[in-house]
Coordinates of C-alpha atoms in Angstrom, one line a residue:
M1 CA -5.2 -55.0 -61.8
K2 CA -3.0 -51.8 -61.6
K3 CA -2.2 -52.6 -58.3
I4 CA -1.2 -56.2 -59.0
V5 CA 1.1 -55.2 -61.7
L6 CA 2.7 -52.6 -59.4
Q7 CA 3.2 -55.4 -56.9
I8 CA 4.8 -57.8 -59.4
F9 CA 6.9 -55.1 -60.8
R10 CA 8.1 -54.2 -57.1
L11 CA 8.8 -57.8 -56.2
F12 CA 10.9 -58.4 -59.6
W13 CA 12.9 -55.2 -59.2
G14 CA 13.4 -56.0 -55.5
L15 CA 14.7 -59.5 -56.3
F16 CA 17.1 -58.2 -58.9
L17 CA 18.6 -55.7 -56.8
F18 CA 19.1 -58.4 -54.1
A19 CA 20.9 -60.8 -56.6
L20 CA 23.0 -57.6 -57.7
G21 CA 23.9 -57.0 -54.3
V22 CA 24.8 -60.4 -53.7
V23 CA 27.0 -60.7 -56.9
M24 CA 28.6 -57.3 -55.7
T25 CA 29.9 -59.1 -52.4
L26 CA 31.0 -62.1 -54.5
N27 CA 33.1 -60.2 -56.9
A28 CA 34.6 -58.0 -54.1
N29 CA 37.1 -61.1 -53.7
I30 CA 37.7 -61.1 -50.3
G31 CA 35.4 -63.6 -49.0
V32 CA 31.8 -64.8 -50.1
G33 CA 28.8 -63.8 -48.3
C34 CA 27.3 -66.2 -45.5
W35 CA 24.7 -67.9 -47.5
D36 CA 27.3 -68.2 -50.6
V37 CA 29.7 -70.0 -48.2
L38 CA 26.9 -72.4 -47.9
N39 CA 26.1 -72.3 -51.8
Q40 CA 29.9 -72.7 -52.3
G41 CA 30.0 -75.9 -50.1
I42 CA 27.2 -77.3 -52.0
V43 CA 28.7 -76.7 -55.4
R44 CA 32.0 -78.3 -54.1
K45 CA 29.7 -81.5 -53.6
I46 CA 27.6 -81.3 -56.5
P47 CA 28.3 -80.1 -60.2
I48 CA 25.8 -77.2 -60.2
T49 CA 26.4 -73.4 -60.4
L50 CA 25.8 -71.0 -57.6
G51 CA 22.5 -69.5 -58.6
Q52 CA 21.3 -73.4 -58.7
A53 CA 22.6 -73.9 -55.4
N54 CA 20.9 -70.9 -54.2
I55 CA 17.5 -72.2 -55.7
A56 CA 18.1 -75.7 -54.0
V57 CA 18.7 -74.0 -50.5
G58 CA 15.6 -71.7 -51.1
A59 CA 13.5 -74.8 -51.6
V60 CA 14.4 -76.4 -48.4
L61 CA 14.2 -73.2 -46.6
I62 CA 10.3 -72.7 -47.7
M63 CA 9.5 -76.2 -46.1
V64 CA 11.4 -75.2 -42.9
N65 CA 9.6 -71.8 -42.7
W66 CA 6.2 -73.5 -43.6
K67 CA 6.9 -76.0 -40.6
L68 CA 7.6 -73.0 -38.3
G69 CA 4.3 -71.5 -39.1
E70 CA 5.2 -68.8 -41.6
R71 CA 2.9 -68.9 -44.4
I72 CA 4.2 -68.9 -48.2
G73 CA 3.6 -66.2 -50.7
W74 CA 4.2 -65.8 -54.5
S75 CA 7.2 -64.1 -53.4
S76 CA 8.3 -66.9 -51.5
V77 CA 8.4 -68.9 -54.8
A78 CA 9.7 -66.1 -57.0
N79 CA 12.7 -65.4 -54.6
M80 CA 13.7 -69.0 -54.7
I81 CA 13.8 -69.2 -58.3
F82 CA 14.6 -65.8 -59.9
I83 CA 17.5 -64.6 -57.3
G84 CA 19.2 -67.7 -58.4
V85 CA 18.6 -67.0 -61.9
F86 CA 19.6 -63.3 -61.8
M87 CA 22.8 -64.3 -59.9
D88 CA 23.8 -66.6 -63.0
L89 CA 22.6 -64.1 -65.4
L90 CA 25.1 -61.4 -63.9
L91 CA 28.0 -63.8 -63.2
M92 CA 28.0 -65.6 -66.7
N93 CA 27.8 -62.4 -68.5
D94 CA 30.3 -60.5 -66.5
L95 CA 27.9 -57.4 -65.6
V96 CA 29.5 -56.7 -62.4
P97 CA 33.2 -55.8 -62.3
M98 CA 35.5 -57.8 -60.2
V99 CA 37.6 -55.9 -57.7
Y100 CA 40.9 -57.4 -56.1
G101 CA 41.4 -56.6 -52.5
G102 CA 41.9 -53.6 -50.3
I103 CA 39.8 -50.8 -49.9
P104 CA 37.9 -51.0 -53.1
S105 CA 36.9 -54.7 -52.1
V106 CA 35.5 -53.4 -48.7
L107 CA 33.8 -50.5 -50.5
M108 CA 32.1 -52.9 -52.9
I109 CA 30.8 -55.2 -50.1
L110 CA 29.3 -52.5 -48.3
L111 CA 27.5 -51.0 -51.3
G112 CA 26.6 -54.6 -52.1
L113 CA 24.8 -54.8 -48.4
F114 CA 23.2 -51.6 -49.0
I115 CA 21.7 -52.7 -52.2
I116 CA 20.5 -56.1 -50.8
G117 CA 18.8 -53.9 -47.9
I118 CA 16.9 -52.0 -50.5
G119 CA 16.0 -55.0 -52.4
S120 CA 14.7 -56.8 -49.3
Y121 CA 12.6 -53.8 -48.5
L122 CA 11.1 -53.8 -52.1
Y123 CA 10.3 -57.1 -52.6
I124 CA 9.0 -57.8 -48.8
G125 CA 7.1 -54.5 -49.0
A126 CA 5.3 -55.9 -52.3
G127 CA 3.1 -57.8 -49.8
L128 CA 3.3 -61.1 -51.6
G129 CA 5.1 -62.9 -48.9
T130 CA 8.8 -63.1 -48.0
G131 CA 11.6 -65.0 -49.5
P132 CA 12.9 -68.1 -48.0
R133 CA 15.8 -66.8 -46.2
D134 CA 14.0 -63.5 -45.0
G135 CA 11.0 -65.7 -44.4
L136 CA 13.3 -67.3 -41.8
M137 CA 14.2 -64.0 -40.4
V138 CA 10.7 -62.6 -40.2
V139 CA 9.4 -65.9 -38.5
L140 CA 12.2 -65.7 -35.9
T141 CA 11.7 -62.0 -35.2
K142 CA 8.1 -62.5 -34.6
R143 CA 8.7 -65.7 -32.3
T144 CA 11.6 -64.1 -30.3
N145 CA 10.8 -60.4 -30.3
K146 CA 14.4 -59.8 -30.9
S147 CA 15.4 -57.2 -33.4
V148 CA 15.8 -57.7 -37.2
R149 CA 19.6 -56.9 -36.8
F150 CA 20.1 -59.6 -34.2
I151 CA 18.3 -62.3 -35.7
R152 CA 19.6 -61.5 -39.4
N153 CA 23.2 -61.4 -37.9
S154 CA 22.7 -64.7 -36.0
I155 CA 21.3 -66.8 -39.0
E156 CA 24.2 -65.4 -41.1
I157 CA 26.8 -66.5 -38.6
C158 CA 25.3 -70.0 -38.3
V159 CA 25.0 -70.4 -41.9
S160 CA 28.6 -69.3 -42.3
I161 CA 29.7 -72.2 -39.9
I162 CA 27.9 -74.8 -41.8
G163 CA 29.1 -73.8 -45.2
Y164 CA 32.7 -73.8 -44.0
I165 CA 32.4 -77.4 -42.7
M166 CA 31.0 -78.3 -46.2
G167 CA 34.0 -76.9 -47.8
G168 CA 33.0 -73.2 -48.4
F169 CA 35.5 -70.3 -48.4
L170 CA 35.6 -67.7 -45.5
G171 CA 37.2 -64.7 -45.8
V172 CA 37.4 -61.1 -44.4
G173 CA 34.5 -60.1 -46.5
T174 CA 32.4 -63.1 -44.9
V175 CA 33.0 -61.6 -41.5
I176 CA 32.1 -58.0 -42.8
I177 CA 29.0 -59.5 -44.3
S178 CA 27.9 -61.8 -41.4
L179 CA 28.2 -58.7 -38.8
S180 CA 27.0 -56.1 -40.8
I181 CA 24.2 -57.4 -43.0
G182 CA 21.5 -57.0 -40.3
Y183 CA 22.6 -53.4 -39.8
F184 CA 22.0 -52.7 -43.6
V185 CA 18.6 -54.4 -43.8
Q186 CA 17.5 -52.5 -40.8
F187 CA 18.9 -49.3 -42.1
A188 CA 17.1 -49.8 -45.4
F189 CA 13.9 -50.3 -43.4
K190 CA 14.1 -47.2 -41.3
L191 CA 15.3 -45.1 -44.3
F192 CA 11.9 -46.0 -46.1
K193 CA 10.0 -45.9 -42.6
F194 CA 9.2 -49.6 -43.4
D195 CA 7.5 -51.6 -40.5
L196 CA 8.0 -55.1 -40.9
K197 CA 5.3 -56.3 -38.7
S198 CA 2.7 -54.0 -40.6
V199 CA 2.7 -55.6 -44.1
K200 CA -0.3 -57.5 -44.8
H201 CA 0.8 -60.2 -47.3
R202 CA -1.1 -62.1 -50.0
F203 CA -0.4 -65.9 -49.7
I204 CA -0.7 -68.7 -52.2
D205 CA -3.3 -70.7 -50.0
E206 CA -5.7 -67.5 -49.9
D207 CA -5.5 -67.4 -53.7
I208 CA -6.2 -71.0 -54.1
K209 CA -9.2 -70.7 -51.7
F210 CA -10.3 -67.7 -53.6
L211 CA -10.3 -69.7 -57.0
K212 CA -12.0 -72.8 -55.3
N213 CA -14.8 -70.5 -54.0
K214 CA -15.3 -68.7 -57.1
F215 CA -15.3 -71.9 -59.2
F216 CA -17.6 -73.7 -57.1
R217 CA -19.9 -70.7 -56.4
D218 CA -20.1 -70.0 -60.0
K219 CA -20.8 -73.8 -60.6
E220 CA -23.5 -73.9 -58.2
T221 CA -25.0 -70.5 -59.5
K222 CA -25.2 -72.0 -63.0
N223 CA -26.9 -75.3 -61.7
K224 CA -29.6 -73.3 -60.1
E225 CA -30.3 -71.6 -63.3
I226 CA -30.7 -74.5 -65.2
E227 CA -32.8 -76.0 -62.6
E228 CA -34.9 -72.9 -62.5
S229 CA -35.2 -72.6 -66.1
N230 CA -36.2 -76.4 -66.2

């Protein structure tokens, strides 16, 4: 039980830091992050918040990851929901200061990316599965044998283009994020000596199977006890 509590704490702390890093890149005001270009494009088409758009994109990615063979963990679902919730909480309550251009904005973005990297390390290392976006990064890294940096940067660039076509805003900050987020994630992994491929995750299908086996086994045991008593 203690291990599970620590895993859940680590998971949600990582998700909150990830959302905080994203909001910092937003409030730098020199161009939104790559996934937020896509979210912004969705918001321009549908009257929802950035957080809600983030949740919708996450739901689609979970299905894509599943089709590519990536198993879905509790962290995948939590990431899909709570990063968007935390983003809206931070944005609507003005909990992260706004910065308006110049070196302060660049520094804000770089700090935000570093925090995203730490958040990624924390929640992936919880061993409860990867989030929708990082799940795509993980499955492509495993399938192609390319570096985390290369895969992450490639994904970010492609997402930026799609978001721009949908009406999202591209700026200097978008370029900085798309070209450097992979470096920051990989740096965080190296900083904490974290091997992505060595993590043994707990997946939803395993828990469902365990509960089914336990339920039916207990039921069979009770039936045998009743038969023997008769």
